[in-house]
Tab-separated table of C-alpha atoms in Angstrom:
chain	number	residue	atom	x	y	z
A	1127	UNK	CA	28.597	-28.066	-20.232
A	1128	UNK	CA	28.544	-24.241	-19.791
A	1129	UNK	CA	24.630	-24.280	-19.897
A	1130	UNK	CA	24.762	-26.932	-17.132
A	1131	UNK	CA	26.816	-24.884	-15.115
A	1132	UNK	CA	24.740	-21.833	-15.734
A	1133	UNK	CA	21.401	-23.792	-14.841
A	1134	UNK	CA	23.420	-25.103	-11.572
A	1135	UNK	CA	24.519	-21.328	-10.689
A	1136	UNK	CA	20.783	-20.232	-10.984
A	1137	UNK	CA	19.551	-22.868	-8.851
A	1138	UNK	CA	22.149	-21.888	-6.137
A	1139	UNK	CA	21.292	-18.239	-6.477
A	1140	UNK	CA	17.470	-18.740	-5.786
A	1141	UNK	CA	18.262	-21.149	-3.177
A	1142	UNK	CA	20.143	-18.825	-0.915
A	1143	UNK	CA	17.530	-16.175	-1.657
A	1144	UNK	CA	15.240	-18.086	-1.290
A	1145	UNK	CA	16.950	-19.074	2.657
A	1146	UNK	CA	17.582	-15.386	3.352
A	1147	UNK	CA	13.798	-14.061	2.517
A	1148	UNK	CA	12.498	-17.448	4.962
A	1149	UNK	CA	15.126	-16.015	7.589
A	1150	UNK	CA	14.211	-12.631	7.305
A	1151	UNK	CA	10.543	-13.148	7.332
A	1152	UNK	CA	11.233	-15.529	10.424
A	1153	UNK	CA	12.826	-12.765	12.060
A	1154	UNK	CA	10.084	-10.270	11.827
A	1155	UNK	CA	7.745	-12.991	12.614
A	1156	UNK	CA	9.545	-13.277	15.829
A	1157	UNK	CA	9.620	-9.547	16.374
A	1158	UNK	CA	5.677	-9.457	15.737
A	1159	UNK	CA	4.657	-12.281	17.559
A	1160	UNK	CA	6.706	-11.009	20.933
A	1161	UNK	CA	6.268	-7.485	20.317
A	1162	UNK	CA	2.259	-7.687	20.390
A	1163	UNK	CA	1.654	-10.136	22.775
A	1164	UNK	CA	2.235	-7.799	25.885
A	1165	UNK	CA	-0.682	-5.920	24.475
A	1166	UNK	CA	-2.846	-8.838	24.326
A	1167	UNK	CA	-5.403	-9.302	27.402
A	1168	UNK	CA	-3.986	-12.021	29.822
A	1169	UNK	CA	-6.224	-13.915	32.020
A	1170	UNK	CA	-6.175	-13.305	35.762
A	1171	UNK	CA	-5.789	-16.308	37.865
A	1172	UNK	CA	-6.722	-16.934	41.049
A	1173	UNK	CA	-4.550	-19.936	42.918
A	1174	UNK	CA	-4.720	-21.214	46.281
A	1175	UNK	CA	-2.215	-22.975	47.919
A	1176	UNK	CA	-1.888	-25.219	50.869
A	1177	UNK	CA	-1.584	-23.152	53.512
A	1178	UNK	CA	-4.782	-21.379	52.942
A	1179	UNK	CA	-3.233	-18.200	51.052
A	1180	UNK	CA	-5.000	-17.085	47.979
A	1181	UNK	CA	-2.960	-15.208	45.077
A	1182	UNK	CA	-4.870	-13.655	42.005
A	1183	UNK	CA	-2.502	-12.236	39.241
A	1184	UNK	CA	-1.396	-12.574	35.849
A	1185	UNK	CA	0.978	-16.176	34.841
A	1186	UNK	CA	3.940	-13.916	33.089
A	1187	UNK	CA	6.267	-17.533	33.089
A	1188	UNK	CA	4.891	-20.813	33.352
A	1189	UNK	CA	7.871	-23.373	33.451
A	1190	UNK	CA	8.200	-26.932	34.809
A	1191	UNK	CA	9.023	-26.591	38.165
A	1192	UNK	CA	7.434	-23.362	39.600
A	1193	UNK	CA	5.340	-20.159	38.359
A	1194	UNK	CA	6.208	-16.470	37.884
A	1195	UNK	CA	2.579	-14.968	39.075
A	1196	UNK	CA	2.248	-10.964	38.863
A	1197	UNK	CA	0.056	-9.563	42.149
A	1198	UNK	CA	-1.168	-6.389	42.829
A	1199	UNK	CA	1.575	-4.029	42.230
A	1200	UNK	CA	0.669	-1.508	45.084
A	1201	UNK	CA	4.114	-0.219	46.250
A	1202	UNK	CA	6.267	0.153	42.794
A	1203	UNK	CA	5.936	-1.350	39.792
A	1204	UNK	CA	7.561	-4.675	39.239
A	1205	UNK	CA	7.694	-5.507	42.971
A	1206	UNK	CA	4.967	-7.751	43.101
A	1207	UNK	CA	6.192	-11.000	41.394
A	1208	UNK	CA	5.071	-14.428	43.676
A	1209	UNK	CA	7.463	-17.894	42.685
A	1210	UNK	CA	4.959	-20.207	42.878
A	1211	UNK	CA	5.574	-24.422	43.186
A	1212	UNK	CA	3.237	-26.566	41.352
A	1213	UNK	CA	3.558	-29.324	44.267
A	1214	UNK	CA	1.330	-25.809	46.989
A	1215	UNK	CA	-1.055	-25.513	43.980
A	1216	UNK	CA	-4.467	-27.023	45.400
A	1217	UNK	CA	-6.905	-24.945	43.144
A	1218	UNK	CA	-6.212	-22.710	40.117
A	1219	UNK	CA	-9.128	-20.667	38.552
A	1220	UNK	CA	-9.962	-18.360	36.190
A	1221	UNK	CA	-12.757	-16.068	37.727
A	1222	UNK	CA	-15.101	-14.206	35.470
A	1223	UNK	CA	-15.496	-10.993	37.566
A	1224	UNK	CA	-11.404	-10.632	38.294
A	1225	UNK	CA	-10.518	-7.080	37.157
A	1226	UNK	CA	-7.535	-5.235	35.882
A	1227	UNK	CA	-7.002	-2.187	37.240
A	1228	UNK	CA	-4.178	-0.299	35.230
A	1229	UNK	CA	-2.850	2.939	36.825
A	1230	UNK	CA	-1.674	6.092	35.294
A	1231	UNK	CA	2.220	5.309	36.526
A	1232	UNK	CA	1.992	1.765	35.132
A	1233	UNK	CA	1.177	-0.141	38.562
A	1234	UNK	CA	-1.480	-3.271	38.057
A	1235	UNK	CA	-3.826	-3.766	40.245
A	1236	UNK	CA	-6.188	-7.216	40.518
A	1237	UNK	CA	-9.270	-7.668	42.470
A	1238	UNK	CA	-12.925	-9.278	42.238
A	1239	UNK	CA	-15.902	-7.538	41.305
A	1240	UNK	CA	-17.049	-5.620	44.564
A	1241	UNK	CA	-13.512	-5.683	45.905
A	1242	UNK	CA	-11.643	-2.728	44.964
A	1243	UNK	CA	-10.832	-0.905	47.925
A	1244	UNK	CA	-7.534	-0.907	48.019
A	1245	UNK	CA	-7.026	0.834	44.646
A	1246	UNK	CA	-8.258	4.338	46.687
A	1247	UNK	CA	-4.932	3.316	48.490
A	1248	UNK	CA	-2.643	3.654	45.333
A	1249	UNK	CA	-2.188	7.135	44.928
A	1250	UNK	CA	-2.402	7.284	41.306
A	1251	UNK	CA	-5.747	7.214	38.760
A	1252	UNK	CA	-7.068	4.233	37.073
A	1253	UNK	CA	-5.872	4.376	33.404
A	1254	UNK	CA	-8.043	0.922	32.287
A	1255	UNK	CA	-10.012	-1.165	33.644
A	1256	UNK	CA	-10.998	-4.351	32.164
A	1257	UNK	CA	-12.240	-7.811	32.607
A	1258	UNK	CA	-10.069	-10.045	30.497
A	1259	UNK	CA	-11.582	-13.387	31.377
A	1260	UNK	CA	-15.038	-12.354	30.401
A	1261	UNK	CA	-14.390	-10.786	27.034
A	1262	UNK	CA	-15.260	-12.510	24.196
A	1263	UNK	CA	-13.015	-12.672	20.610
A	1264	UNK	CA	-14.003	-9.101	19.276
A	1265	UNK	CA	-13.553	-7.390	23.049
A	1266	UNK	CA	-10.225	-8.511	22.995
A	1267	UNK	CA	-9.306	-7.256	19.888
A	1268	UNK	CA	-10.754	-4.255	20.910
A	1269	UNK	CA	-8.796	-3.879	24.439
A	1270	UNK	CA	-5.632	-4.910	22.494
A	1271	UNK	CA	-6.317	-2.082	19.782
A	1272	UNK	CA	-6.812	0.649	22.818
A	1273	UNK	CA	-3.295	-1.164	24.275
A	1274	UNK	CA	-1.472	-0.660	21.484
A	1275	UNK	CA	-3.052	2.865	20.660
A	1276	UNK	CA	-1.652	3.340	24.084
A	1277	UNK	CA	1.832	2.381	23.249
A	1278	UNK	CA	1.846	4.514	20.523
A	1279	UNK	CA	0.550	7.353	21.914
A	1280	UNK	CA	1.628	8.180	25.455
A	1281	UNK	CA	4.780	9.173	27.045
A	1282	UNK	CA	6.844	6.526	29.123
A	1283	UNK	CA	6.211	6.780	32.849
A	1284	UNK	CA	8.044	4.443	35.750
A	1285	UNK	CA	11.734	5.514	34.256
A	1286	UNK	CA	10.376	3.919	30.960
A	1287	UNK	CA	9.438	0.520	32.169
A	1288	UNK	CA	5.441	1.114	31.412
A	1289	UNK	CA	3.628	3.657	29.166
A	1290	UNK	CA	4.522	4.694	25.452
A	1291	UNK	CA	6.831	5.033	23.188
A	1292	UNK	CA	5.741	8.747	21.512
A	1293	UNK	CA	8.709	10.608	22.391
A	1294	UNK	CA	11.266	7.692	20.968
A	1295	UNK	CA	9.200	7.627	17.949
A	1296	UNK	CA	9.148	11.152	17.522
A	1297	UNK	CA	12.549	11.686	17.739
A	1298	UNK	CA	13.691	8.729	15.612
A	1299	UNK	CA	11.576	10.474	12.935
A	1300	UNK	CA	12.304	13.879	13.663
A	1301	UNK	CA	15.719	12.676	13.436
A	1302	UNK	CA	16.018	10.915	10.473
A	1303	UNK	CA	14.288	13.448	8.446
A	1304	UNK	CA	16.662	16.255	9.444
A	1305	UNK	CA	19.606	14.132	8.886
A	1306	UNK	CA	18.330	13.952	5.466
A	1307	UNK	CA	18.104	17.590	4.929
A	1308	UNK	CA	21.637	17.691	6.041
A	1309	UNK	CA	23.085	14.901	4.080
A	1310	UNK	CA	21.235	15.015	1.040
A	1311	UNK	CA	22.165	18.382	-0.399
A	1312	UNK	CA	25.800	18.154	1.356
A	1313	UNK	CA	26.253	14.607	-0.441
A	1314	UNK	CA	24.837	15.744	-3.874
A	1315	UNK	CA	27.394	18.489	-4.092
A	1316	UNK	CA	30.347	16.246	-3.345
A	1317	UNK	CA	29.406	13.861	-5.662
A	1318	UNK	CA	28.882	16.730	-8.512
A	1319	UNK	CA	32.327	18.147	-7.380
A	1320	UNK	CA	34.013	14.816	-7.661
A	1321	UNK	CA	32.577	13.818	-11.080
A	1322	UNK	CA	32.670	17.000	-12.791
A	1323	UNK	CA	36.626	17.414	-11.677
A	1324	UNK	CA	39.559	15.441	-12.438
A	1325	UNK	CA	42.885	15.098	-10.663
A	1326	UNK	CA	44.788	13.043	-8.447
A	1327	UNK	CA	44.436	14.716	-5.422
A	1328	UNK	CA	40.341	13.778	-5.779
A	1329	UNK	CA	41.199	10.340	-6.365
A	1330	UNK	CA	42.413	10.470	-3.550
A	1331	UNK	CA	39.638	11.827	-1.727
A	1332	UNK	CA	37.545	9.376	-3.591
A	1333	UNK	CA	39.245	6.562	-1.869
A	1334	UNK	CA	38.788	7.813	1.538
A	1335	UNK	CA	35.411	8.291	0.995
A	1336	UNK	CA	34.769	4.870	-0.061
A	1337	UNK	CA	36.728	3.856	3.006
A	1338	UNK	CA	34.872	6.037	5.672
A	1339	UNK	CA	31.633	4.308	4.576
A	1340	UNK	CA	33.037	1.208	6.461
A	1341	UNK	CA	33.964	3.143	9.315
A	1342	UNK	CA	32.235	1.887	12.271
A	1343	UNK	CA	29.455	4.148	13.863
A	1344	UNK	CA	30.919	4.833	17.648
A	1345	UNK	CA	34.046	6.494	16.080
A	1346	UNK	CA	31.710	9.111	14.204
A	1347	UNK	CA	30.219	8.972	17.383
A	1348	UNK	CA	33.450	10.377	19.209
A	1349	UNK	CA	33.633	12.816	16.109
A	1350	UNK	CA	30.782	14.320	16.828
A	1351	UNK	CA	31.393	14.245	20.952
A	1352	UNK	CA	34.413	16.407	20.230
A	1353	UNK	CA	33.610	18.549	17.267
A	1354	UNK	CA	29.952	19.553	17.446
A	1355	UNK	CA	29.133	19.020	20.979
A	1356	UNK	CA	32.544	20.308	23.114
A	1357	UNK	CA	33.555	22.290	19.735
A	1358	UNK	CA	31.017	24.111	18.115
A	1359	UNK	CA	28.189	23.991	20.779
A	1360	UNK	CA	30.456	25.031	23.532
A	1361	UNK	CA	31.793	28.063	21.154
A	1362	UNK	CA	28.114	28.895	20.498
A	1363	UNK	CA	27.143	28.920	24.179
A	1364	UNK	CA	30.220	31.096	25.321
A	1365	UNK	CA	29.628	33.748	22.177
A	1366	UNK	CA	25.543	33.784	22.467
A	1367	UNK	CA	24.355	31.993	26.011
A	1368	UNK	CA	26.772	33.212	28.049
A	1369	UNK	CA	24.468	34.771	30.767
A	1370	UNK	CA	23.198	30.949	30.563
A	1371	UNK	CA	26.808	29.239	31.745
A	1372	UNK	CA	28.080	26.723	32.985
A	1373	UNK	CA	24.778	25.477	32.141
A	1374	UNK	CA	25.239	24.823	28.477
A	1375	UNK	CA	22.587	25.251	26.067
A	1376	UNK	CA	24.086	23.707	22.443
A	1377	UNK	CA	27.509	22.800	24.325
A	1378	UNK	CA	25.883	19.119	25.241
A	1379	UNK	CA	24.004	16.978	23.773
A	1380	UNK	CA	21.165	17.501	21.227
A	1381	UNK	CA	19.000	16.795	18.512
A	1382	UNK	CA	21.028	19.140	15.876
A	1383	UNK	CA	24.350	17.234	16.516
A	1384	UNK	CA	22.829	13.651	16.880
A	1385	UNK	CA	21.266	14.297	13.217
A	1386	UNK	CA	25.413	16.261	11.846
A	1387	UNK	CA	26.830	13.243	13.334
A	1388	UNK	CA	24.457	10.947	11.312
A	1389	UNK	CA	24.908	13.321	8.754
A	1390	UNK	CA	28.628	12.482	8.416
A	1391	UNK	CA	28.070	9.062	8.742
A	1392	UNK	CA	25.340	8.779	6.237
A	1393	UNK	CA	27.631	10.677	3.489
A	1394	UNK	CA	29.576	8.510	1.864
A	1395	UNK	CA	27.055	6.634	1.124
A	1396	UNK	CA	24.835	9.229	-0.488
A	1397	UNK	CA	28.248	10.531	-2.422
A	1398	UNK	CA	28.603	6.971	-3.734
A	1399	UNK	CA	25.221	6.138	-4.749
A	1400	UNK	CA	24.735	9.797	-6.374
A	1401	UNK	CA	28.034	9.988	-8.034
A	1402	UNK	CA	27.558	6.326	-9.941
A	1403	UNK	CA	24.194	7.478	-11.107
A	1404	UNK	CA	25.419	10.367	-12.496
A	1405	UNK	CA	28.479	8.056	-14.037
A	1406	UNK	CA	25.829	6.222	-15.982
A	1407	UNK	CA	23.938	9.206	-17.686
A	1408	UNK	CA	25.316	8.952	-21.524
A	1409	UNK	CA	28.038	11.421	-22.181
A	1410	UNK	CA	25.410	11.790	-26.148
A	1411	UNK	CA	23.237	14.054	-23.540
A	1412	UNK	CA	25.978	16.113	-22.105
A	1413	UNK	CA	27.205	17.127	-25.216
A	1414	UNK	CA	23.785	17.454	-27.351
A	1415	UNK	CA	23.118	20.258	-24.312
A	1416	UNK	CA	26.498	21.854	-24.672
A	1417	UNK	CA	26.307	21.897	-28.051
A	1418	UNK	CA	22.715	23.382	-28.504
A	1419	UNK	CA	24.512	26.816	-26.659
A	1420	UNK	CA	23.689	25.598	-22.897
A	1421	UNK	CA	26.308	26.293	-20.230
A	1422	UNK	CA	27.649	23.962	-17.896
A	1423	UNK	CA	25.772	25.232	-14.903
A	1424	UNK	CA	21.840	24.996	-17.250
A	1425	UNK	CA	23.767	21.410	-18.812
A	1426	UNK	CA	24.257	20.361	-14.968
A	1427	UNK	CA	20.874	21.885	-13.103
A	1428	UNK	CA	18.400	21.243	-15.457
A	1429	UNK	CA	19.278	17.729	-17.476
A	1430	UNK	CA	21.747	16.021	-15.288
A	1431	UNK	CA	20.027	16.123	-11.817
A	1432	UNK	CA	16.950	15.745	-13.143
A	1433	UNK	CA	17.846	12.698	-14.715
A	1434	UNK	CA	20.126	11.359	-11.449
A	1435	UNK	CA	17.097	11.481	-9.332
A	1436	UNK	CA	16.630	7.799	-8.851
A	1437	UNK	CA	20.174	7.739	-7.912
A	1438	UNK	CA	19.555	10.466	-5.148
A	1439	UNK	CA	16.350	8.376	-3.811
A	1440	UNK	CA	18.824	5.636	-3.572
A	1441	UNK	CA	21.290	7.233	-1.263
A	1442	UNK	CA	18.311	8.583	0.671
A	1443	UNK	CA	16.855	4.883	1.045
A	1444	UNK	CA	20.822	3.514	2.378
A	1445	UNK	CA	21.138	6.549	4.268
A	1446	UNK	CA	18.055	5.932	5.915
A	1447	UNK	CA	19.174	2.323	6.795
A	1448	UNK	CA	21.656	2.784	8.057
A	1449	UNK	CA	21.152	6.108	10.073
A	1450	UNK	CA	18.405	4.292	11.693
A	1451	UNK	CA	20.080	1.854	12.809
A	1452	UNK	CA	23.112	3.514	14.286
A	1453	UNK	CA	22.263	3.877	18.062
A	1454	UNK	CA	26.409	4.137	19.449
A	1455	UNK	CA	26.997	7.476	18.324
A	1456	UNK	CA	23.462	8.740	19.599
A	1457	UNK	CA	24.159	7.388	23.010
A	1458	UNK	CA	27.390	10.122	22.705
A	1459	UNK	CA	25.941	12.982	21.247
A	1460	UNK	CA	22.664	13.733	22.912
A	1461	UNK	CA	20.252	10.569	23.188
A	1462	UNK	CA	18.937	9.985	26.801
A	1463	UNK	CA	17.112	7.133	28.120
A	1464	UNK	CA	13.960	9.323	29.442
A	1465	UNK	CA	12.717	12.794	28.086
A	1466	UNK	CA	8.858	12.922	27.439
A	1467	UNK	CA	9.278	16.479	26.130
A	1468	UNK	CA	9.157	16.491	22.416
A	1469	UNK	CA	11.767	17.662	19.927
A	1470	UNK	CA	8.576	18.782	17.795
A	1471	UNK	CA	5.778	19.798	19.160
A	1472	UNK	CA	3.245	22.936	19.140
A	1473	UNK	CA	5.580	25.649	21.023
A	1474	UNK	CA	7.607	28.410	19.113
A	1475	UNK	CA	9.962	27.729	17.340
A	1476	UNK	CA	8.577	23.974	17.318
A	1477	UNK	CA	11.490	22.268	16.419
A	1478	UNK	CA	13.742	22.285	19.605
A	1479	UNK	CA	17.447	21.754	17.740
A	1480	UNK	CA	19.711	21.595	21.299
A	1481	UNK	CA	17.117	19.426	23.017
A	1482	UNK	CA	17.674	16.017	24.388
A	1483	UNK	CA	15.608	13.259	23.006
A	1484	UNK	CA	14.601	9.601	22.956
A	1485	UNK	CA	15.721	7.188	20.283
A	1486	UNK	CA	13.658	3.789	19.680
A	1487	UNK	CA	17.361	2.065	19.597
A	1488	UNK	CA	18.245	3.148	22.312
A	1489	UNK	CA	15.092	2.381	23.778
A	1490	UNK	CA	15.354	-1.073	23.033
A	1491	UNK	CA	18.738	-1.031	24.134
A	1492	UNK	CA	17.539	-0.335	28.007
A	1493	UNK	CA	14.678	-2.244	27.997
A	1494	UNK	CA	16.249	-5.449	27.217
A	1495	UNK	CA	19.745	-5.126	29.070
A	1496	UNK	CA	19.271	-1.983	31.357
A	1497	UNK	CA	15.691	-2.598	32.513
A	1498	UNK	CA	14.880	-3.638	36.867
A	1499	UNK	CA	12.168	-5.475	35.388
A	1500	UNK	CA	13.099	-7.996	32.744
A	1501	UNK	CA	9.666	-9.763	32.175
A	1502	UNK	CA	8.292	-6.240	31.269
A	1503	UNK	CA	11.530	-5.085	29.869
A	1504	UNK	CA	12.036	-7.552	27.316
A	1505	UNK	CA	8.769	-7.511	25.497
A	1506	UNK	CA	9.299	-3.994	25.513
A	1507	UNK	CA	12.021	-4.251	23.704
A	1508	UNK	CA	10.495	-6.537	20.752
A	1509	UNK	CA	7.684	-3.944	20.698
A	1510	UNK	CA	10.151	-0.938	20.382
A	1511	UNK	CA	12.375	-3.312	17.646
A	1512	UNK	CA	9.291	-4.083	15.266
A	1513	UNK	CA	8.216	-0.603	15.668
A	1514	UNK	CA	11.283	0.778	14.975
A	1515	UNK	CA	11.272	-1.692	11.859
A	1516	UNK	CA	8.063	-0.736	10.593
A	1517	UNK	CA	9.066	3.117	10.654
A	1518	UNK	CA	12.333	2.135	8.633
A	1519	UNK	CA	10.427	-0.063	6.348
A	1520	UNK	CA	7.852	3.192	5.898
A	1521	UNK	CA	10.657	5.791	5.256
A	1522	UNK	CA	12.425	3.261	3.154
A	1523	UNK	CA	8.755	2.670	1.058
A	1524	UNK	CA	8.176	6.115	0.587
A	1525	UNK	CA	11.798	6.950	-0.881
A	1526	UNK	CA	11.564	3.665	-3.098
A	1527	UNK	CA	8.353	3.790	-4.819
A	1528	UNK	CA	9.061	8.073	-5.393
A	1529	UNK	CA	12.635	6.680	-6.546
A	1530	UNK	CA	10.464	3.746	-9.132
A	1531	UNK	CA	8.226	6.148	-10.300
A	1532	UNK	CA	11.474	8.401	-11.581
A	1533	UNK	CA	13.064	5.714	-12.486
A	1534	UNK	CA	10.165	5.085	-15.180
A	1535	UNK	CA	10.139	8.541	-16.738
A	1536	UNK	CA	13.584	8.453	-17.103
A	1537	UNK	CA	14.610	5.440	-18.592
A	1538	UNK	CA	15.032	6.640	-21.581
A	1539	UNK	CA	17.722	8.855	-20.506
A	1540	UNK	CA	19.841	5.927	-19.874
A	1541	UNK	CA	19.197	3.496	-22.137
């Protein structure tokens, strides 16, 4: 009977593995398929209606009973949308020589060949201009290629409605990676400090580590609101800025205390993770070290780490998780919804620590539930969400495969 019962146990195992892979590939399926498809070249139609109008724009919604059409955006950007009835339809067309004409401040323009006077009236230059209905398979995978480049590339314009994403992605990077710095070596030395002592005082604090790493995000959030930002920063500006006040300088929001607030967030997980790997090195190695004349210090620097480094790539791949998916506390301690200027960039000192930044969560965030302009707004979003994935998923990669490859050449350590 027990084999039966073991077989049956299997079977249910793969099964809901099986279910959670199909979900999450269906997931980023969805996230791929609606993230790219803005970037896609739509035709341009041309529709006439019964009382002798004629509209020529992009279909953004075709349902049942009537038709979102996009015009010519020349006043703002998403002012130009036409509800159109099937039952005033007389003629709908795709014409060969209708042009796109994209602006630099994310207006669209649409005209015929010969026809494009009234883009000299728009006030802003032509970004790209394109004929999507006479572009053939490999043209379109071109125009979608220079679309996305685009995305990727340039800075948001129209109070982040049109344009790109660089800043966000920037700073989601910039940000991770010096939460890391922070976290790592602060995390590491906690979890030395906790395995190497004994007591019940750091059981204690063992506990309420283990507890903080199910504390939810916004309250580390408010942590960092009050300590770093009105704490720290505004003890920093008043010592060092003062000729600067009341305009602070690190006493609001800013890249250095979004990545200490994800710091302290991220740590019990890293102290966790780094103190169980060094819990399974065998205590054999510990004492063969001590016992060939090293000290604890040369036992602990250059055979334990070394051998816990898998462990450490571990913590960094969970920190990483879930750092970059914590948007609440950003939103507190220094993310804004708009600023093209770069945390990094080529100016002294380069990295801009009590600068305001973008965040691709956040970004998200306002595009789908804060945006005037929901049909762009919401593709936006998916775009920003399976970008935001894929720069996880490459973080996550790069810490997993260094993490495998230590793992190999020190298996023998712990076997």
């Amino acid at each position: 009977m027990t084999p039966r019962r073991d077989t049956a146990g299997s079977w249910l195992i793969a099964g809901t593995a099986a279910i959670a892979l199909a979900v999450l590939l269906g997931l980023l399926g969805l996230l791929l398929r609606a993230g790219l498809a803005p970037f896609w070249p739509s035709p341009i139609e041309e529709i006439r209606l019964r009382d002798g109008s004629v509209l020529l724009g992009e279909v953004v919604d075709a349902g049942t009973n009537a038709i979102a059409l996009r015009t010519s955006e020349f006043d703002r950007i998403g002012g130009a949308y036409r509800r159109v009835v099937p039952a005033d339809i007389v003629a709908r067309t795709r014409p060969v020589d209708a042009i796109l004409l994209e602006l630099e401040d994310g207006r669209r323009l649409y005209a015929r060949a010969g026809a494009e006077a009234p883009v000299a009236e728009a006030a802003s230059p032509v970004r790209l201009r394109l004929q999507p209905n006479a572009l053939g398979f490999f043209a379109r995978i071109g125009a979608f290629a220079q679309s996305l480049g685009h995305f990727l590339a340039a800075a948001p314009v129209a109070s982040n409605l049109a344009g790109g994403v660089l800043p966000a992605l920037i700073g989601t990077v910039v940000l991770v990676l010096l939460m890391s710095v922070v976290a790592m070596p602060l995390g590491i030395a906690t979890a030395i400090f906790l395995h190497e002592r004994r007591g019940v005082g750091l059981r204690l604090v063992r506990g309420a580590i283990n507890q903080l790493a199910g504390m939810p995000a916004i309250v580390y959030g408010v942590l960092g609101l009050g300590l770093f930002v009105h704490g720290i920063g505004a003890g920093i500006d008043r010592w060092f800025y003062a000729d600067r006040l009341p305009v602070p300088t690190f006493g609001s929001g800013g890249l250095l205390w979004a990545a200490l607030t994800l710091a302290l967030l991220t740590l019990p997980v890293v102290v966790v993770s780094v103190e169980e790997g060094l819990a399974r090195i065998p205590a054999s190695l510990r004492e063969g070290a001590l016992a060939l004349g090293a000290t604890r210090d040369e036992t602990l620097w250059t055979l334990l780490l070394p051998a816990v480094r898998p462990a450490l790539l571990t913590g960094l791949v969970l920190a990483i998780a879930r750092a970059a998916g914590a948007v609440a506390p950003l939103m507190l301690v220094g993310v804004v919804k708009l600023a093209p200027a770069l945390p990094l960039d080529g100016t002294f000192p380069y990295l801009h620590p009590s600068q305001q930044f973008m965040h691709l969560g956040v970004t998200i965030y306002d595009a789908a539930l804060a945006s005037p302009d929901t049909i762009r707004g919401v593709p936006r979003a998916y775009a920003c969400a399976a970008l935001l994935v894929g720069v996880v998923v490459v973080l996550n990669l790069s810490a997993i495969l260094l993490r495998n490859r230590l793992r190999d050449r020190y298996r023998a350590l712990e076997s």
